[in-house]
PDB file of C-alpha atoms in Angstrom:
ATOM      1  CA  SER A 152      32.249 -27.973  34.013  1.00  0.00           C
ATOM      2  CA  ASN A 153      34.611 -26.288  31.635  1.00  0.00           C
ATOM      3  CA  MET A 154      31.819 -24.922  29.259  1.00  0.00           C
ATOM      4  CA  SER A 155      30.088 -23.416  32.238  1.00  0.00           C
ATOM      5  CA  TYR A 156      33.059 -21.841  33.666  1.00  0.00           C
ATOM      6  CA  GLN A 157      34.036 -20.192  30.422  1.00  0.00           C
ATOM      7  CA  GLU A 158      30.531 -18.894  29.889  1.00  0.00           C
ATOM      8  CA  LYS A 159      30.460 -17.468  33.525  1.00  0.00           C
ATOM      9  CA  LYS A 160      33.993 -16.014  33.084  1.00  0.00           C
ATOM     10  CA  ALA A 161      33.015 -14.336  29.769  1.00  0.00           C
ATOM     11  CA  GLY A 162      29.753 -13.064  30.962  1.00  0.00           C
ATOM     12  CA  GLY A 163      28.775  -9.532  29.952  1.00  0.00           C
ATOM     13  CA  SER A 164      31.385  -9.408  27.214  1.00  0.00           C
ATOM     14  CA  GLY A 165      28.737  -9.973  24.554  1.00  0.00           C
ATOM     15  CA  ASN A 166      27.533  -6.404  25.080  1.00  0.00           C
ATOM     16  CA  MET A 167      31.136  -4.959  24.458  1.00  0.00           C
ATOM     17  CA  VAL A 168      31.320  -7.155  21.402  1.00  0.00           C
ATOM     18  CA  PHE A 169      28.029  -5.726  20.108  1.00  0.00           C
ATOM     19  CA  VAL A 170      29.061  -2.214  20.656  1.00  0.00           C
ATOM     20  CA  ALA A 171      32.532  -2.728  19.004  1.00  0.00           C
ATOM     21  CA  ALA A 172      30.908  -4.311  15.944  1.00  0.00           C
ATOM     22  CA  LEU A 173      28.532  -1.369  15.565  1.00  0.00           C
ATOM     23  CA  PHE A 174      31.490   1.118  16.093  1.00  0.00           C
ATOM     24  CA  PHE A 175      33.641  -0.664  13.223  1.00  0.00           C
ATOM     25  CA  VAL A 176      30.706  -0.853  10.961  1.00  0.00           C
ATOM     26  CA  PHE A 177      30.015   2.846  11.689  1.00  0.00           C
ATOM     27  CA  LEU A 178      33.552   3.653  10.901  1.00  0.00           C
ATOM     28  CA  ILE A 179      33.568   1.653   7.484  1.00  0.00           C
ATOM     29  CA  LEU A 180      30.399   3.400   6.450  1.00  0.00           C
ATOM     30  CA  ALA A 181      31.840   6.761   7.194  1.00  0.00           C
ATOM     31  CA  ALA A 182      34.933   6.091   5.129  1.00  0.00           C
ATOM     32  CA  GLN A 183      32.665   4.769   2.271  1.00  0.00           C
ATOM     33  CA  TYR A 184      30.208   7.743   2.448  1.00  0.00           C
ATOM     34  CA  GLU A 185      33.050  10.335   3.582  1.00  0.00           C
ATOM     35  CA  SER A 186      30.596  11.457   5.824  1.00  0.00           C
ATOM     36  CA  TRP A 187      29.746  11.172   9.514  1.00  0.00           C
ATOM     37  CA  SER A 188      26.015  11.654   9.252  1.00  0.00           C
ATOM     38  CA  LEU A 189      24.923   9.056   6.444  1.00  0.00           C
ATOM     39  CA  PRO A 190      26.117   6.067   8.406  1.00  0.00           C
ATOM     40  CA  LEU A 191      23.692   7.048  11.119  1.00  0.00           C
ATOM     41  CA  SER A 192      20.863   6.729   8.482  1.00  0.00           C
ATOM     42  CA  VAL A 193      22.093   3.398   7.493  1.00  0.00           C
ATOM     43  CA  LEU A 194      22.577   2.115  11.044  1.00  0.00           C
ATOM     44  CA  ALA A 195      19.041   3.363  11.839  1.00  0.00           C
ATOM     45  CA  GLY A 196      17.657  -0.182  11.204  1.00  0.00           C
ATOM     46  CA  THR A 197      19.977  -1.781  13.742  1.00  0.00           C
ATOM     47  CA  PRO A 198      18.051  -1.126  17.018  1.00  0.00           C
ATOM     48  CA  ILE A 199      14.820  -2.298  14.991  1.00  0.00           C
ATOM     49  CA  ALA A 200      16.781  -5.552  14.197  1.00  0.00           C
ATOM     50  CA  VAL A 201      17.792  -5.927  17.943  1.00  0.00           C
ATOM     51  CA  PHE A 202      14.163  -5.460  19.039  1.00  0.00           C
ATOM     52  CA  GLY A 203      13.014  -8.051  16.496  1.00  0.00           C
ATOM     53  CA  ALA A 204      15.853 -10.484  17.551  1.00  0.00           C
ATOM     54  CA  ILE A 205      14.648 -10.122  21.236  1.00  0.00           C
ATOM     55  CA  ALA A 206      10.977 -10.503  20.369  1.00  0.00           C
ATOM     56  CA  GLY A 207      11.839 -13.717  18.286  1.00  0.00           C
ATOM     57  CA  LEU A 208      13.711 -15.208  20.830  1.00  0.00           C
ATOM     58  CA  TRP A 209      11.107 -14.423  23.589  1.00  0.00           C
ATOM     59  CA  ILE A 210       8.187 -15.691  21.226  1.00  0.00           C
ATOM     60  CA  ALA A 211      10.006 -18.947  20.546  1.00  0.00           C
ATOM     61  CA  GLY A 212      10.885 -19.384  24.221  1.00  0.00           C
ATOM     62  CA  LEU A 213       7.220 -19.364  24.970  1.00  0.00           C
ATOM     63  CA  PHE A 214       7.024 -22.866  23.046  1.00  0.00           C
ATOM     64  CA  SER A 215      10.305 -24.428  24.293  1.00  0.00           C
ATOM     65  CA  GLU A 216      13.036 -23.934  26.846  1.00  0.00           C
ATOM     66  CA  SER A 217      15.693 -24.385  24.387  1.00  0.00           C
ATOM     67  CA  TYR A 218      15.369 -21.001  23.089  1.00  0.00           C
ATOM     68  CA  THR A 219      17.853 -19.033  25.450  1.00  0.00           C
ATOM     69  CA  ASN A 220      19.989 -16.098  25.221  1.00  0.00           C
ATOM     70  CA  ASN A 221      23.277 -17.859  24.924  1.00  0.00           C
ATOM     71  CA  VAL A 222      26.478 -17.169  23.119  1.00  0.00           C
ATOM     72  CA  PHE A 223      24.795 -18.259  19.750  1.00  0.00           C
ATOM     73  CA  ALA A 224      22.093 -15.741  20.212  1.00  0.00           C
ATOM     74  CA  GLN A 225      24.585 -13.028  20.826  1.00  0.00           C
ATOM     75  CA  ILE A 226      26.447 -14.206  17.489  1.00  0.00           C
ATOM     76  CA  GLY A 227      23.184 -13.794  15.719  1.00  0.00           C
ATOM     77  CA  LEU A 228      22.997 -10.306  17.005  1.00  0.00           C
ATOM     78  CA  VAL A 229      26.286  -9.179  15.758  1.00  0.00           C
ATOM     79  CA  MET A 230      25.180 -10.896  12.382  1.00  0.00           C
ATOM     80  CA  LEU A 231      22.159  -8.796  12.385  1.00  0.00           C
ATOM     81  CA  ILE A 232      24.107  -5.790  12.282  1.00  0.00           C
ATOM     82  CA  GLY A 233      25.296  -6.602   8.843  1.00  0.00           C
ATOM     83  CA  LEU A 234      21.905  -7.820   7.650  1.00  0.00           C
ATOM     84  CA  ALA A 235      20.131  -4.780   8.791  1.00  0.00           C
ATOM     85  CA  ALA A 236      22.900  -2.484   7.446  1.00  0.00           C
ATOM     86  CA  GLY A 237      22.747  -3.980   4.064  1.00  0.00           C
ATOM     87  CA  ASN A 238      19.121  -2.968   3.541  1.00  0.00           C
ATOM     88  CA  GLY A 239      20.268   0.581   4.862  1.00  0.00           C
ATOM     89  CA  ILE A 240      23.187   0.636   2.317  1.00  0.00           C
ATOM     90  CA  LEU A 241      20.948  -0.212  -0.511  1.00  0.00           C
ATOM     91  CA  ILE A 242      18.325   2.613   0.219  1.00  0.00           C
ATOM     92  CA  VAL A 243      21.030   5.222   0.979  1.00  0.00           C
ATOM     93  CA  ASP A 244      23.248   4.480  -1.991  1.00  0.00           C
ATOM     94  CA  MET A 245      20.348   5.108  -4.255  1.00  0.00           C
ATOM     95  CA  ALA A 246      19.179   8.113  -2.571  1.00  0.00           C
ATOM     96  CA  ASN A 247      22.680   9.551  -2.814  1.00  0.00           C
ATOM     97  CA  GLN A 248      22.752   8.780  -6.603  1.00  0.00           C
ATOM     98  CA  ARG A 249      19.242  10.362  -7.081  1.00  0.00           C
ATOM     99  CA  MET A 250      20.387  13.563  -5.141  1.00  0.00           C
ATOM    100  CA  GLN A 251      23.452  13.918  -7.237  1.00  0.00           C
ATOM    101  CA  ALA A 252      21.122  13.858 -10.138  1.00  0.00           C
ATOM    102  CA  GLY A 253      19.309  17.058  -8.795  1.00  0.00           C
ATOM    103  CA  ALA A 254      16.521  15.581  -6.629  1.00  0.00           C
ATOM    104  CA  ASN A 255      15.957  16.922  -3.029  1.00  0.00           C
ATOM    105  CA  ALA A 256      16.340  14.589  -0.120  1.00  0.00           C
ATOM    106  CA  LEU A 257      12.644  13.806   0.159  1.00  0.00           C
ATOM    107  CA  GLU A 258      12.238  12.912  -3.523  1.00  0.00           C
ATOM    108  CA  ALA A 259      15.634  10.953  -3.390  1.00  0.00           C
ATOM    109  CA  ALA A 260      14.360   8.938  -0.099  1.00  0.00           C
ATOM    110  CA  ARG A 261      11.005   8.301  -1.579  1.00  0.00           C
ATOM    111  CA  PHE A 262      12.401   7.039  -4.825  1.00  0.00           C
ATOM    112  CA  ALA A 263      15.351   4.933  -3.287  1.00  0.00           C
ATOM    113  CA  ALA A 264      12.620   3.264  -1.040  1.00  0.00           C
ATOM    114  CA  GLY A 265      10.506   2.425  -3.862  1.00  0.00           C
ATOM    115  CA  SER A 266      13.127   1.114  -6.323  1.00  0.00           C
ATOM    116  CA  ARG A 267      14.906  -0.821  -3.726  1.00  0.00           C
ATOM    117  CA  LEU A 268      11.704  -2.412  -2.256  1.00  0.00           C
ATOM    118  CA  ARG A 269      11.803  -5.515  -4.436  1.00  0.00           C
ATOM    119  CA  PRO A 270      15.537  -6.394  -4.020  1.00  0.00           C
ATOM    120  CA  ILE A 271      15.398  -5.747  -0.201  1.00  0.00           C
ATOM    121  CA  LEU A 272      12.397  -8.083   0.018  1.00  0.00           C
ATOM    122  CA  MET A 273      13.833 -10.822  -2.400  1.00  0.00           C
ATOM    123  CA  THR A 274      16.933 -10.914  -0.293  1.00  0.00           C
ATOM    124  CA  ALA A 275      15.265 -10.856   3.176  1.00  0.00           C
ATOM    125  CA  ILE A 276      12.670 -13.533   2.156  1.00  0.00           C
ATOM    126  CA  SER A 277      15.251 -15.945   0.845  1.00  0.00           C
ATOM    127  CA  SER A 278      17.275 -15.243   3.850  1.00  0.00           C
ATOM    128  CA  LEU A 279      14.236 -15.750   6.089  1.00  0.00           C
ATOM    129  CA  PHE A 280      13.660 -19.102   4.209  1.00  0.00           C
ATOM    130  CA  GLY A 281      17.375 -20.196   4.989  1.00  0.00           C
ATOM    131  CA  PHE A 282      17.048 -19.564   8.703  1.00  0.00           C
ATOM    132  CA  ILE A 283      13.755 -21.599   9.123  1.00  0.00           C
ATOM    133  CA  PRO A 284      15.699 -24.990   9.570  1.00  0.00           C
ATOM    134  CA  LEU A 285      17.709 -23.466  12.404  1.00  0.00           C
ATOM    135  CA  VAL A 286      14.814 -22.218  14.038  1.00  0.00           C
ATOM    136  CA  PHE A 287      13.201 -25.715  14.135  1.00  0.00           C
ATOM    137  CA  ALA A 288      16.421 -27.854  14.441  1.00  0.00           C
ATOM    138  CA  SER A 289      16.360 -30.970  16.650  1.00  0.00           C
ATOM    139  CA  GLY A 290      18.913 -33.395  17.766  1.00  0.00           C
ATOM    140  CA  ALA A 291      22.447 -33.091  19.049  1.00  0.00           C
ATOM    141  CA  GLY A 292      23.522 -29.435  18.982  1.00  0.00           C
ATOM    142  CA  ALA A 293      20.232 -27.976  18.324  1.00  0.00           C
ATOM    143  CA  ARG A 294      20.080 -25.668  21.294  1.00  0.00           C
ATOM    144  CA  SER A 295      22.763 -23.720  19.559  1.00  0.00           C
ATOM    145  CA  GLN A 296      21.184 -23.759  16.326  1.00  0.00           C
ATOM    146  CA  THR A 297      17.710 -22.883  17.499  1.00  0.00           C
ATOM    147  CA  SER A 298      18.818 -19.828  19.552  1.00  0.00           C
ATOM    148  CA  LEU A 299      20.820 -18.343  16.597  1.00  0.00           C
ATOM    149  CA  GLY A 300      17.969 -19.152  14.182  1.00  0.00           C
ATOM    150  CA  ALA A 301      15.241 -17.641  16.303  1.00  0.00           C
ATOM    151  CA  VAL A 302      17.260 -14.413  16.854  1.00  0.00           C
ATOM    152  CA  VAL A 303      18.263 -13.930  13.245  1.00  0.00           C
ATOM    153  CA  PHE A 304      14.888 -14.790  11.997  1.00  0.00           C
ATOM    154  CA  GLY A 305      12.939 -12.428  14.292  1.00  0.00           C
ATOM    155  CA  GLY A 306      15.460  -9.664  14.041  1.00  0.00           C
ATOM    156  CA  LEU A 307      15.573  -9.714  10.126  1.00  0.00           C
ATOM    157  CA  LEU A 308      11.817 -10.140   9.792  1.00  0.00           C
ATOM    158  CA  ILE A 309      11.119  -6.960  11.835  1.00  0.00           C
ATOM    159  CA  ALA A 310      14.202  -4.980  10.473  1.00  0.00           C
ATOM    160  CA  THR A 311      13.145  -5.638   6.844  1.00  0.00           C
ATOM    161  CA  VAL A 312       9.506  -4.397   7.253  1.00  0.00           C
ATOM    162  CA  LEU A 313      10.334  -1.472   9.487  1.00  0.00           C
ATOM    163  CA  SER A 314      13.704  -0.284   7.910  1.00  0.00           C
ATOM    164  CA  LEU A 315      11.951   0.346   4.666  1.00  0.00           C
ATOM    165  CA  PHE A 316      10.271   3.154   6.617  1.00  0.00           C
ATOM    166  CA  VAL A 317      12.869   4.130   9.069  1.00  0.00           C
ATOM    167  CA  VAL A 318      16.023   4.407   6.954  1.00  0.00           C
ATOM    168  CA  PRO A 319      14.401   6.944   4.365  1.00  0.00           C
ATOM    169  CA  VAL A 320      13.110   9.021   7.231  1.00  0.00           C
ATOM    170  CA  PHE A 321      16.486   9.242   8.925  1.00  0.00           C
ATOM    171  CA  TYR A 322      18.196   9.899   5.407  1.00  0.00           C
ATOM    172  CA  VAL A 323      15.927  12.975   4.968  1.00  0.00           C
ATOM    173  CA  VAL A 324      16.382  13.989   8.544  1.00  0.00           C
ATOM    174  CA  MET A 325      20.294  13.846   8.325  1.00  0.00           C
ATOM    175  CA  LYS A 326      20.384  15.470   4.783  1.00  0.00           C
ATOM    176  CA  THR A 327      18.008  18.343   6.116  1.00  0.00           C
ATOM    177  CA  LEU A 328      20.200  18.968   9.196  1.00  0.00           C
ATOM    178  CA  LEU A 329      23.390  18.640   7.099  1.00  0.00           C
ATOM    179  CA  GLY A 330      22.140  21.022   4.560  1.00  0.00           C
ATOM    180  CA  GLN A 331      21.269  23.448   7.316  1.00  0.00           C
ATOM    181  CA  ALA A 332      24.685  23.197   9.066  1.00  0.00           C
ATOM    182  CA  GLU A 333      26.373  23.676   5.408  1.00  0.00           C
ATOM    183  CA  GLY A 334      24.222  26.689   4.877  1.00  0.00           C
ATOM    184  CA  GLN A 335      25.113  28.378   8.211  1.00  0.00           C
ATOM    185  CA  ALA A 336      28.763  27.738   7.562  1.00  0.00           C
ATOM    186  CA  GLU A 337      28.585  29.288   4.155  1.00  0.00           C
ATOM    187  CA  ALA A 338      26.726  32.317   5.615  1.00  0.00           C
ATOM    188  CA  GLU A 339      29.589  32.623   8.384  1.00  0.00           C
ATOM    189  CA  VAL A 340      32.481  32.451   5.809  1.00  0.00           C
ATOM    190  CA  SER A 341      30.958  34.753   3.420  1.00  0.00           C
ATOM    191  CA  PRO A 342      31.596  38.571   3.914  1.00  0.00           C
TER     192      PRO A 342
END
């Protein structure tokens, strides 16, 4: 039918859309932070979100065949980039503010993770409750809703829990590497 033909013709383009979305988010974050390394800290939660999305879809697929990797599941993956990056942005922004106040990278990351824990959890929990009806949808058109819901629910759940640890670690690593590179550049310039 027409829909099957369209899906078969567009097969494999989902990966390209996902990579393009990551690239554009990276460029926007690089412009926001005026740095090429800090966006990597923010986007460190994205692979975790993708893993959670795939796991959520697989677990849901054990109970019903309606949970498939279709176009709506791929839209959910693109949406997860923004949701996972939002948590990272909160942590990195707070850590940058703390470093400007005089803290080192480790103290800043530890403070940012602790101070942003509650807002991140509140946002994630309310979003998760919002996606529950999609996961358990029934009736006409439910197949699209269940796939989208399972992907976003699983990805957001795993990304929220693990990005609270991964993003601060990547922030410290990036700041440490960036600090060493700046120190070497200053040593080469000075006579």
